[in-house]
C-alpha cells in the first residue's frame, strides 16, 4: 500500500504509471473529503481523481456519493467512467449513493445505473420517516469486510432509497423493511451506510477494506 | 432499529466557539475542533455548527474550520448560518460537512430549498426554523429570532418539506434558554404534520427533558448547547438514562 502523503488539491497525477494505492473517485458528488480524511485518520493517504487511467491503475478504489442518482450518473458518464467502473478488477468499495449507482436501476428519477449488481434500488415505502437519518444496526454480517465487527454494531445512515435484501447481501438493516446494509459480488463491495462517519465501527470497516 | 440522536450545538464566530464553554481538560475551550472531537469521543451522535460571523472573511474562516473538523471527527456534522446559495453549500460539503442548515434565506427565497434539494439531495438539507408562540399561534421568526414574520410554523414546515427539506431543526424561542424543557406539544404536532426527522431545540435543562421530548414530543433528535458546554449534563449519563427509560440510543 502506498502510504505517501499526497496533496488532495493537486490535479490528477499523470496518466499510467504504477498502481496509485487508494483512489477515491471524485465525480463531484459531495463527500470525497470526508472519505479521504477518514483514511488519513487510519494512516493511509488516498488521492481523489476522476481520471479513468488513474482509477484503473489503483490498488483499491472507493466510490462514494451523496446526492441525487440521475445527476450523479450523468456526471459519471461525463467523466467517461460509465464503462470503467464496472470493469475494475481491484477491490472497489461503493458508499451510500455509490452503492446505489452500482445497482441496475434506481427508482430515484428512474435512473439506469452501472448494473454491477443486478438489483433495483427502491424508495422507502414505510410509515417511518424518510429519509432515514441516524444510527442503526447492521447484522447478518458476512465476509472479510466485517472482520472484527460485532453483529448489531451501530453505523450511520442517511438515505431515502434502499437496496432490498438480495443474494449479494453481506449485512442487513431494518427500517420498516429488512434491506441490504451492504452487498458484495466478486471484487465489488458496497455499503449503504457511511463508514467514514460511523465512528470506530466505520473505521474498522474501512481498515478491513484496505486490508482485503 | 434507528436510534434517537443527541446533538451538541456549537455557536461559531470567526472560527471560534462562543456563548461560553466550560470544559475542564480542554487546552482551549474556544477551539471548535477540540470541542467537537471531545463530544464525538463522549458519544454524541452528530454535531451542529452555527456560524454567526458577520465579517467579510467569514466564508474562508468557516471553510477552514469545517475542513479541520472533518479531518478530526468521525461522526456526521451539520453547518448552518448565512447559507444562501448552491455555491455556499457546495463549498461546505466539499470541505467535509455532511449536511447544511438553512433558515432566514429559505424564508426570503423558498425556491432555494428546491434548488438545494435537487442539487445535493434532501438528505443533506436541514430546514432550521425559529418560532415563538404568540396568542396561541406559532409564528416563524428570522435572523436569529429578531424579525417576526407572518408565517405559521406548521404551514412553513409543511411547505419546506414539500420543497425538499430532508430534516427539520425546530427551535422554540419560548423555551430557548429557559432550561424548562423542550416545546413538546409543538414538536409532536410537527411530527404528525410532516414525515421527515424532527430535531428538537431550545429548553434542555435536565436529563428528564430529553426523555420527555423523545417520548411526548416524538422528536427524532435533541439538540442542546449550554447543558453540554458547561457539563451540567454528561452525554454518557444522558444516553445511559435514556436507555434505562426504554429509549433506543447508540451506546
Short mmCIF file of C-alpha atoms in Angstrom, two decimals:
data_model
loop_
_atom_site.label_atom_id
_atom_site.label_comp_id
_atom_site.label_asym_id
_atom_site.label_seq_id
_atom_site.Cartn_x
_atom_site.Cartn_y
_atom_site.Cartn_z
CA UNK A 1 0.00 0.00 0.00
CA UNK A 2 1.23 3.42 -0.94
CA UNK A 3 1.09 5.44 2.25
CA UNK A 4 2.80 8.51 0.92
CA UNK A 5 1.03 11.76 1.72
CA UNK A 6 -0.28 13.30 -1.45
CA UNK A 7 -1.78 16.73 -1.80
CA UNK A 8 -5.51 16.26 -2.31
CA UNK A 9 -5.82 19.61 -4.03
CA UNK A 10 -3.40 18.71 -6.80
CA UNK A 11 -4.57 17.92 -10.30
CA UNK A 12 -4.96 14.25 -11.25
CA UNK A 13 -1.50 12.69 -11.50
CA UNK A 14 -0.05 11.75 -14.89
CA UNK A 15 -1.82 9.03 -16.77
CA UNK A 16 -0.46 5.49 -16.43
CA UNK A 17 2.40 4.55 -14.17
CA UNK A 18 2.45 2.25 -11.22
CA UNK A 19 -0.51 1.42 -9.01
CA UNK A 20 -1.58 4.54 -7.18
CA UNK A 21 -2.62 2.96 -3.92
CA UNK A 22 -6.00 4.16 -2.80
CA UNK A 23 -8.03 6.21 -5.21
CA UNK A 24 -11.34 7.88 -4.36
CA UNK A 25 -13.49 8.52 -7.40
CA UNK A 26 -14.25 12.23 -7.44
CA UNK A 27 -17.11 12.94 -9.82
CA UNK A 28 -18.39 15.98 -7.96
CA UNK A 29 -20.75 14.08 -5.67
CA UNK A 30 -20.13 15.59 -2.29
CA UNK A 31 -18.23 13.82 0.37
CA UNK A 32 -14.88 12.78 -1.11
CA UNK A 33 -13.01 14.74 1.52
CA UNK A 34 -14.81 13.01 4.37
CA UNK A 35 -13.68 9.68 2.98
CA UNK A 36 -10.17 10.93 2.38
CA UNK A 37 -9.90 12.32 5.92
CA UNK A 38 -11.22 9.09 7.41
CA UNK A 39 -8.50 7.18 5.58
CA UNK A 40 -5.91 9.67 6.79
CA UNK A 41 -7.02 9.10 10.37
CA UNK A 42 -6.27 5.43 9.76
CA UNK A 43 -2.84 6.36 8.47
CA UNK A 44 -3.46 5.92 4.74
CA UNK A 45 -3.21 8.53 2.07
CA UNK A 46 -5.59 8.44 -0.84
CA UNK A 47 -5.92 10.56 -3.93
CA UNK A 48 -9.16 11.87 -5.36
CA UNK A 49 -9.47 11.53 -9.11
CA UNK A 50 -11.93 11.35 -11.98
CA UNK A 51 -9.24 10.20 -14.40
CA UNK A 52 -10.02 6.74 -15.83
CA UNK A 53 -6.37 5.73 -16.09
CA UNK A 54 -5.61 6.74 -12.52
CA UNK A 55 -8.64 4.85 -11.28
CA UNK A 56 -7.79 1.75 -13.30
CA UNK A 57 -4.22 1.66 -12.00
CA UNK A 58 -5.22 1.98 -8.31
CA UNK A 59 -4.70 -0.85 -5.86
CA UNK A 60 -8.11 -0.16 -4.40
CA UNK A 61 -10.92 2.14 -5.40
CA UNK A 62 -13.51 3.88 -3.26
CA UNK A 63 -16.67 5.10 -4.96
CA UNK A 64 -18.51 7.48 -2.63
CA UNK A 65 -21.50 9.66 -3.29
CA UNK A 66 -24.20 11.79 -1.80
CA UNK A 67 -26.95 13.46 -3.73
CA UNK A 68 -29.35 12.51 -6.43
CA UNK A 69 -28.96 9.42 -8.64
CA UNK A 70 -29.73 10.82 -12.07
CA UNK A 71 -27.38 13.79 -11.97
CA UNK A 72 -24.67 11.65 -10.35
CA UNK A 73 -24.93 9.08 -13.19
CA UNK A 74 -24.72 11.89 -15.72
CA UNK A 75 -21.50 13.10 -14.10
CA UNK A 76 -20.05 9.59 -14.14
CA UNK A 77 -20.76 9.34 -17.85
CA UNK A 78 -19.41 12.83 -18.47
CA UNK A 79 -16.06 11.76 -16.99
CA UNK A 80 -16.11 8.63 -19.18
CA UNK A 81 -16.40 6.33 -16.16
CA UNK A 82 -19.64 4.52 -17.05
CA UNK A 83 -17.75 1.60 -18.59
CA UNK A 84 -14.61 1.94 -16.46
CA UNK A 85 -16.13 1.30 -13.03
CA UNK A 86 -17.96 -1.97 -13.84
CA UNK A 87 -14.78 -3.39 -15.39
CA UNK A 88 -12.44 -2.68 -12.48
CA UNK A 89 -10.59 -5.76 -11.27
CA UNK A 90 -9.22 -4.50 -7.95
CA UNK A 91 -11.36 -4.23 -4.80
CA UNK A 92 -13.93 -1.46 -5.11
CA UNK A 93 -15.99 -0.04 -2.23
CA UNK A 94 -19.16 1.87 -3.05
CA UNK A 95 -20.58 4.07 -0.30
CA UNK A 96 -24.20 5.29 0.03
CA UNK A 97 -25.20 6.72 -3.37
CA UNK A 98 -22.11 4.95 -4.75
CA UNK A 99 -23.67 1.64 -3.73
CA UNK A 100 -26.98 2.55 -5.32
CA UNK A 101 -25.27 3.54 -8.57
CA UNK A 102 -23.58 0.13 -8.67
CA UNK A 103 -27.03 -1.47 -8.97
CA UNK A 104 -29.13 -1.94 -12.12
CA UNK A 105 -31.74 0.76 -11.76
CA UNK A 106 -32.84 3.33 -9.19
CA UNK A 107 -36.37 4.50 -8.62
CA UNK A 108 -34.87 7.92 -7.93
CA UNK A 109 -35.78 9.81 -11.09
CA UNK A 110 -35.93 6.43 -12.88
CA UNK A 111 -32.19 6.17 -13.37
CA UNK A 112 -30.34 3.42 -15.21
CA UNK A 113 -27.22 2.69 -13.19
CA UNK A 114 -23.97 0.74 -13.64
CA UNK A 115 -25.55 -2.73 -13.31
CA UNK A 116 -22.69 -4.32 -11.41
CA UNK A 117 -25.31 -5.77 -9.07
CA UNK A 118 -28.43 -6.91 -10.95
CA UNK A 119 -30.81 -5.47 -8.34
CA UNK A 120 -33.01 -2.39 -8.28
CA UNK A 121 -32.94 0.49 -5.79
CA UNK A 122 -36.31 1.35 -4.27
CA UNK A 123 -37.72 4.32 -2.38
CA UNK A 124 -38.62 3.64 1.26
CA UNK A 125 -42.34 3.00 1.40
CA UNK A 126 -42.95 2.97 5.12
CA UNK A 127 -44.82 4.65 7.93
CA UNK A 128 -41.41 5.57 9.31
CA UNK A 129 -39.81 8.88 8.49
CA UNK A 130 -37.95 9.30 5.21
CA UNK A 131 -35.07 9.97 4.83
CA UNK A 132 -33.76 7.58 7.42
CA UNK A 133 -31.24 9.72 9.26
CA UNK A 134 -29.13 8.43 12.11
CA UNK A 135 -27.56 5.39 13.69
CA UNK A 136 -28.98 1.94 13.03
CA UNK A 137 -27.57 -1.56 13.49
CA UNK A 138 -26.13 -3.98 10.96
CA UNK A 139 -26.43 -7.73 11.36
CA UNK A 140 -26.24 -10.99 9.38
CA UNK A 141 -22.68 -9.90 8.63
CA UNK A 142 -20.68 -11.90 6.12
CA UNK A 143 -17.12 -11.89 4.84
CA UNK A 144 -13.89 -10.01 5.39
CA UNK A 145 -15.37 -6.51 5.11
CA UNK A 146 -16.94 -7.13 8.52
CA UNK A 147 -13.98 -8.81 10.16
CA UNK A 148 -13.91 -7.90 13.89
CA UNK A 149 -17.30 -6.21 13.63
CA UNK A 150 -19.93 -7.48 16.05
CA UNK A 151 -23.50 -8.13 14.94
CA UNK A 152 -25.76 -5.21 15.88
CA UNK A 153 -22.98 -2.65 15.68
CA UNK A 154 -24.18 0.89 15.02
CA UNK A 155 -23.46 2.65 11.74
CA UNK A 156 -24.63 6.00 10.39
CA UNK A 157 -27.24 6.10 7.66
CA UNK A 158 -28.76 8.98 5.75
CA UNK A 159 -30.85 7.90 2.76
CA UNK A 160 -34.31 7.79 1.20
CA UNK A 161 -33.70 4.92 -1.24
CA UNK A 162 -32.54 1.41 -0.40
CA UNK A 163 -31.33 -1.83 -1.92
CA UNK A 164 -33.66 -4.69 -0.94
CA UNK A 165 -32.24 -7.79 0.71
CA UNK A 166 -30.79 -9.93 -2.10
CA UNK A 167 -28.38 -12.77 -2.87
CA UNK A 168 -25.41 -10.38 -2.63
CA UNK A 169 -26.26 -9.07 0.86
CA UNK A 170 -23.38 -9.16 3.35
CA UNK A 171 -25.10 -7.01 6.00
CA UNK A 172 -28.75 -6.36 6.77
CA UNK A 173 -30.54 -3.48 8.48
CA UNK A 174 -34.17 -2.96 9.46
CA UNK A 175 -36.03 0.23 8.74
CA UNK A 176 -39.66 -0.73 8.29
CA UNK A 177 -38.30 -3.30 5.89
CA UNK A 178 -35.23 -5.53 6.17
CA UNK A 179 -32.83 -4.32 3.48
CA UNK A 180 -29.23 -4.65 2.35
CA UNK A 181 -26.87 -2.59 4.51
CA UNK A 182 -24.01 -3.89 2.40
CA UNK A 183 -23.56 -6.08 -0.67
CA UNK A 184 -20.68 -7.87 -2.36
CA UNK A 185 -20.06 -9.55 -5.69
CA UNK A 186 -16.54 -10.67 -6.55
CA UNK A 187 -14.25 -7.62 -6.13
CA UNK A 188 -17.16 -5.19 -5.73
CA UNK A 189 -18.17 -4.22 -2.20
CA UNK A 190 -20.72 -1.60 -1.27
CA UNK A 191 -22.35 -0.25 1.85
CA UNK A 192 -25.41 1.95 2.22
CA UNK A 193 -24.20 3.44 5.49
CA UNK A 194 -21.31 5.88 5.79
CA UNK A 195 -18.27 4.08 7.25
CA UNK A 196 -16.34 7.36 7.12
CA UNK A 197 -18.88 8.83 9.58
CA UNK A 198 -19.58 5.73 11.66
CA UNK A 199 -17.11 6.28 14.48
CA UNK A 200 -14.82 3.39 15.43
CA UNK A 201 -17.03 0.77 13.77
CA UNK A 202 -16.78 2.57 10.45
CA UNK A 203 -13.04 2.96 10.81
CA UNK A 204 -12.68 -0.79 11.32
CA UNK A 205 -14.75 -1.45 8.19
CA UNK A 206 -12.59 0.90 6.14
CA UNK A 207 -9.49 -0.76 7.57
CA UNK A 208 -10.88 -4.15 6.61
CA UNK A 209 -11.43 -2.95 3.06
CA UNK A 210 -7.89 -1.59 2.80
CA UNK A 211 -6.50 -4.86 4.12
CA UNK A 212 -8.50 -7.07 1.72
CA UNK B 1 -33.84 -0.05 14.95
CA UNK B 2 -32.98 3.56 14.28
CA UNK B 3 -31.84 5.29 17.46
CA UNK B 4 -32.67 8.73 18.85
CA UNK B 5 -29.83 11.19 18.38
CA UNK B 6 -28.11 13.55 20.84
CA UNK B 7 -26.64 16.60 19.14
CA UNK B 8 -24.45 19.22 20.83
CA UNK B 9 -24.63 22.59 19.08
CA UNK B 10 -21.61 24.88 18.80
CA UNK B 11 -22.07 28.56 18.01
CA UNK B 12 -19.16 29.77 15.93
CA UNK B 13 -17.85 33.28 15.49
CA UNK B 14 -14.71 33.94 13.47
CA UNK B 15 -13.83 30.26 13.66
CA UNK B 16 -14.12 30.06 17.46
CA UNK B 17 -16.87 28.69 19.70
CA UNK B 18 -18.77 31.39 21.56
CA UNK B 19 -21.59 31.59 24.11
CA UNK B 20 -19.29 30.23 26.76
CA UNK B 21 -17.83 26.83 27.10
CA UNK B 22 -16.68 25.49 30.43
CA UNK B 23 -14.79 22.35 29.70
CA UNK B 24 -12.21 21.05 32.08
CA UNK B 25 -9.37 19.32 30.33
CA UNK B 26 -9.54 21.18 27.06
CA UNK B 27 -6.43 23.14 26.30
CA UNK B 28 -8.55 25.68 24.50
CA UNK B 29 -12.29 25.70 25.10
CA UNK B 30 -12.80 28.14 22.23
CA UNK B 31 -11.41 25.76 19.64
CA UNK B 32 -14.37 24.13 17.87
CA UNK B 33 -12.22 21.30 16.58
CA UNK B 34 -11.07 20.31 20.03
CA UNK B 35 -14.58 20.58 21.45
CA UNK B 36 -16.10 18.64 18.54
CA UNK B 37 -13.54 15.93 18.95
CA UNK B 38 -14.30 15.69 22.65
CA UNK B 39 -18.05 15.45 22.04
CA UNK B 40 -17.63 12.75 19.43
CA UNK B 41 -15.49 10.69 21.82
CA UNK B 42 -18.11 11.09 24.54
CA UNK B 43 -20.82 9.56 22.40
CA UNK B 44 -22.54 12.42 20.59
CA UNK B 45 -24.40 11.17 17.55
CA UNK B 46 -23.95 14.28 15.44
CA UNK B 47 -22.79 17.86 15.81
CA UNK B 48 -24.23 21.15 14.61
CA UNK B 49 -22.14 24.26 13.99
CA UNK B 50 -23.98 27.55 13.67
CA UNK B 51 -21.82 30.30 12.26
CA UNK B 52 -22.70 33.79 13.44
CA UNK B 53 -19.71 35.57 11.93
CA UNK B 54 -20.60 38.81 10.19
CA UNK B 55 -17.24 39.75 8.69
CA UNK B 56 -16.20 39.66 5.05
CA UNK B 57 -13.66 36.93 5.68
CA UNK B 58 -16.46 34.80 7.05
CA UNK B 59 -16.53 32.23 4.28
CA UNK B 60 -12.84 31.41 4.33
CA UNK B 61 -12.72 31.16 8.12
CA UNK B 62 -15.75 28.89 8.17
CA UNK B 63 -14.42 26.63 5.41
CA UNK B 64 -11.11 26.31 7.25
CA UNK B 65 -12.95 25.29 10.38
CA UNK B 66 -15.18 22.80 8.56
CA UNK B 67 -12.19 21.15 6.98
CA UNK B 68 -10.37 20.91 10.30
CA UNK B 69 -13.42 19.37 11.95
CA UNK B 70 -13.85 16.90 9.09
CA UNK B 71 -10.22 15.84 9.42
CA UNK B 72 -10.55 15.16 13.12
CA UNK B 73 -14.09 13.98 13.80
CA UNK B 74 -15.54 10.61 12.82
CA UNK B 75 -19.24 11.41 13.23
CA UNK B 76 -21.50 13.49 10.97
CA UNK B 77 -21.93 17.21 11.34
CA UNK B 78 -24.20 19.95 10.04
CA UNK B 79 -23.16 23.52 9.31
CA UNK B 80 -25.56 26.46 9.30
CA UNK B 81 -25.59 30.23 9.34
CA UNK B 82 -25.71 32.62 6.43
CA UNK B 83 -26.06 29.96 3.73
CA UNK B 84 -27.95 31.36 0.77
CA UNK B 85 -26.76 29.71 -2.46
CA UNK B 86 -25.81 26.48 -4.19
CA UNK B 87 -22.24 27.75 -4.22
CA UNK B 88 -22.21 28.16 -0.41
CA UNK B 89 -23.49 24.63 0.08
CA UNK B 90 -21.16 23.13 -2.48
CA UNK B 91 -18.13 24.60 -0.75
CA UNK B 92 -19.22 23.45 2.70
CA UNK B 93 -19.95 19.90 1.54
CA UNK B 94 -16.70 19.77 -0.41
CA UNK B 95 -14.86 20.89 2.74
CA UNK B 96 -16.32 17.91 4.59
CA UNK B 97 -19.67 18.98 6.08
CA UNK B 98 -22.33 16.28 5.89
CA UNK B 99 -25.41 18.47 5.98
CA UNK B 100 -26.22 22.16 5.88
CA UNK B 101 -28.98 24.01 7.63
CA UNK B 102 -30.77 26.95 6.10
CA UNK B 103 -33.07 29.35 7.89
CA UNK B 104 -33.73 33.02 7.00
CA UNK B 105 -32.54 32.65 3.41
CA UNK B 106 -35.14 29.92 2.83
CA UNK B 107 -37.96 32.14 4.09
CA UNK B 108 -36.81 35.00 1.87
CA UNK B 109 -36.38 32.68 -1.11
CA UNK B 110 -38.25 29.38 -0.67
CA UNK B 111 -37.12 28.22 -4.11
CA UNK B 112 -33.65 27.85 -2.53
CA UNK B 113 -34.88 24.71 -0.77
CA UNK B 114 -35.92 23.14 -4.10
CA UNK B 115 -32.66 24.12 -5.75
CA UNK B 116 -30.51 22.72 -2.95
CA UNK B 117 -32.53 19.51 -2.63
CA UNK B 118 -32.35 18.90 -6.38
CA UNK B 119 -28.65 19.54 -6.49
CA UNK B 120 -27.48 17.80 -3.32
CA UNK B 121 -30.40 15.59 -2.28
CA UNK B 122 -32.94 16.18 0.50
CA UNK B 123 -30.90 14.13 2.93
CA UNK B 124 -28.36 16.91 3.42
CA UNK B 125 -30.74 19.88 3.58
CA UNK B 126 -31.88 20.73 7.10
CA UNK B 127 -34.53 23.43 7.38
CA UNK B 128 -33.96 25.33 10.64
CA UNK B 129 -36.97 27.19 11.97
CA UNK B 130 -37.12 29.54 14.95
CA UNK B 131 -40.65 30.09 16.17
CA UNK B 132 -42.48 31.70 19.06
CA UNK B 133 -45.94 31.02 20.44
CA UNK B 134 -47.88 34.30 20.28
CA UNK B 135 -51.56 34.38 21.24
CA UNK B 136 -51.89 30.67 20.63
CA UNK B 137 -50.16 30.66 17.26
CA UNK B 138 -46.62 29.54 16.46
CA UNK B 139 -45.04 32.32 14.38
CA UNK B 140 -41.80 31.94 12.45
CA UNK B 141 -39.01 34.40 13.28
CA UNK B 142 -35.92 35.27 11.23
CA UNK B 143 -32.37 36.48 11.71
CA UNK B 144 -31.67 34.62 14.90
CA UNK B 145 -35.13 35.33 16.27
CA UNK B 146 -35.07 39.10 15.84
CA UNK B 147 -37.55 39.55 12.99
CA UNK B 148 -41.14 38.37 13.18
CA UNK B 149 -42.86 37.04 10.07
CA UNK B 150 -46.46 36.28 9.21
CA UNK B 151 -45.59 32.63 8.62
CA UNK B 152 -47.20 29.92 10.71
CA UNK B 153 -44.69 27.32 11.90
CA UNK B 154 -46.64 24.29 10.72
CA UNK B 155 -47.53 25.76 7.34
CA UNK B 156 -43.95 26.78 6.73
CA UNK B 157 -42.51 23.42 7.76
CA UNK B 158 -45.03 21.65 5.54
CA UNK B 159 -44.04 23.82 2.61
CA UNK B 160 -40.34 23.36 3.34
CA UNK B 161 -40.66 19.59 3.30
CA UNK B 162 -42.73 19.69 0.12
CA UNK B 163 -39.95 21.72 -1.46
CA UNK B 164 -37.34 19.16 -0.44
CA UNK B 165 -36.07 19.75 3.10
CA UNK B 166 -34.96 16.39 4.50
CA UNK B 167 -34.99 17.28 8.17
CA UNK B 168 -36.40 20.00 10.44
CA UNK B 169 -34.46 21.70 13.23
CA UNK B 170 -37.12 23.45 15.29
CA UNK B 171 -36.08 25.92 17.97
CA UNK B 172 -38.81 27.16 20.28
CA UNK B 173 -37.97 30.73 21.26
CA UNK B 174 -40.36 30.41 24.20
CA UNK B 175 -38.26 27.58 25.59
CA UNK B 176 -34.76 28.52 24.43
CA UNK B 177 -32.56 29.47 27.37
CA UNK B 178 -35.21 28.64 29.99
CA UNK B 179 -33.89 25.17 30.86
CA UNK B 180 -37.55 24.25 31.44
CA UNK B 181 -37.76 21.55 28.80
CA UNK B 182 -38.46 21.34 25.07
CA UNK B 183 -41.68 22.52 23.36
CA UNK B 184 -43.08 19.03 23.19
CA UNK B 185 -46.63 19.87 22.09
CA UNK B 186 -45.39 21.73 19.03
CA UNK B 187 -42.76 19.08 18.35
CA UNK B 188 -45.34 16.31 18.45
CA UNK B 189 -47.57 18.26 16.10
CA UNK B 190 -44.64 18.77 13.72
CA UNK B 191 -44.00 15.04 13.67
CA UNK B 192 -47.64 14.50 12.79
CA UNK B 193 -47.54 17.22 10.12
CA UNK B 194 -44.53 16.06 8.10
CA UNK B 195 -42.80 12.73 7.58
CA UNK B 196 -39.16 13.78 7.93
CA UNK B 197 -37.00 13.66 11.08
CA UNK B 198 -37.51 16.46 13.61
CA UNK B 199 -34.66 17.80 15.76
CA UNK B 200 -35.85 19.40 19.00
CA UNK B 201 -34.02 22.53 20.11
CA UNK B 202 -34.44 25.01 22.92
CA UNK B 203 -35.11 24.39 26.59
CA UNK B 204 -32.87 21.49 27.61
CA UNK B 205 -32.06 21.67 31.30
CA UNK B 206 -32.22 18.17 32.71
CA UNK B 207 -31.88 14.59 31.52
CA UNK B 208 -35.62 14.14 32.03
CA UNK B 209 -36.25 16.90 29.45
CA UNK B 210 -34.58 14.71 26.82
CA UNK B 211 -36.64 11.71 27.89
CA UNK B 212 -39.78 13.81 27.59
CA UNK B 213 -39.01 15.20 24.16
CA UNK B 214 -38.42 11.72 22.78
CA UNK B 215 -41.48 10.22 24.46
CA UNK B 216 -44.01 13.06 24.46
CA UNK B 217 -42.58 15.27 21.74
CA UNK B 218 -41.94 12.32 19.37
CA UNK B 219 -38.65 14.01 18.44
CA UNK B 220 -36.09 12.10 16.43
CA UNK B 221 -33.12 14.00 17.80
CA UNK B 222 -32.47 16.55 20.52
CA UNK B 223 -30.05 19.44 20.29
CA UNK B 224 -28.58 21.43 23.15
CA UNK B 225 -25.68 23.75 23.80
CA UNK B 226 -25.07 25.09 27.29
CA UNK B 227 -26.01 21.98 29.28
CA UNK B 228 -23.25 20.18 27.41
CA UNK B 229 -20.77 23.07 27.24
CA UNK B 230 -20.98 23.64 30.97
CA UNK B 231 -21.02 19.95 31.75
CA UNK B 232 -24.35 20.18 33.53
CA UNK B 233 -25.23 17.02 31.66
CA UNK B 234 -22.66 14.43 30.64
CA UNK B 235 -23.56 12.81 27.35
CA UNK B 236 -22.72 9.34 28.61
CA UNK B 237 -25.02 9.76 31.63
CA UNK B 238 -27.75 11.13 29.41
CA UNK B 239 -27.58 8.23 26.99
CA UNK B 240 -27.48 5.66 29.78
CA UNK B 241 -30.58 7.15 31.37
CA UNK B 242 -32.42 7.31 28.03
CA UNK B 243 -31.58 3.65 27.56
CA UNK B 244 -32.82 2.85 31.09
CA UNK B 245 -36.10 4.55 30.28
CA UNK B 246 -36.59 2.41 27.19
CA UNK B 247 -35.45 4.93 24.58
CA UNK B 248 -33.20 3.40 21.97
CA UNK B 249 -29.83 5.15 21.75
CA UNK B 250 -26.40 4.28 20.46
CA UNK B 251 -24.24 3.32 23.45
#
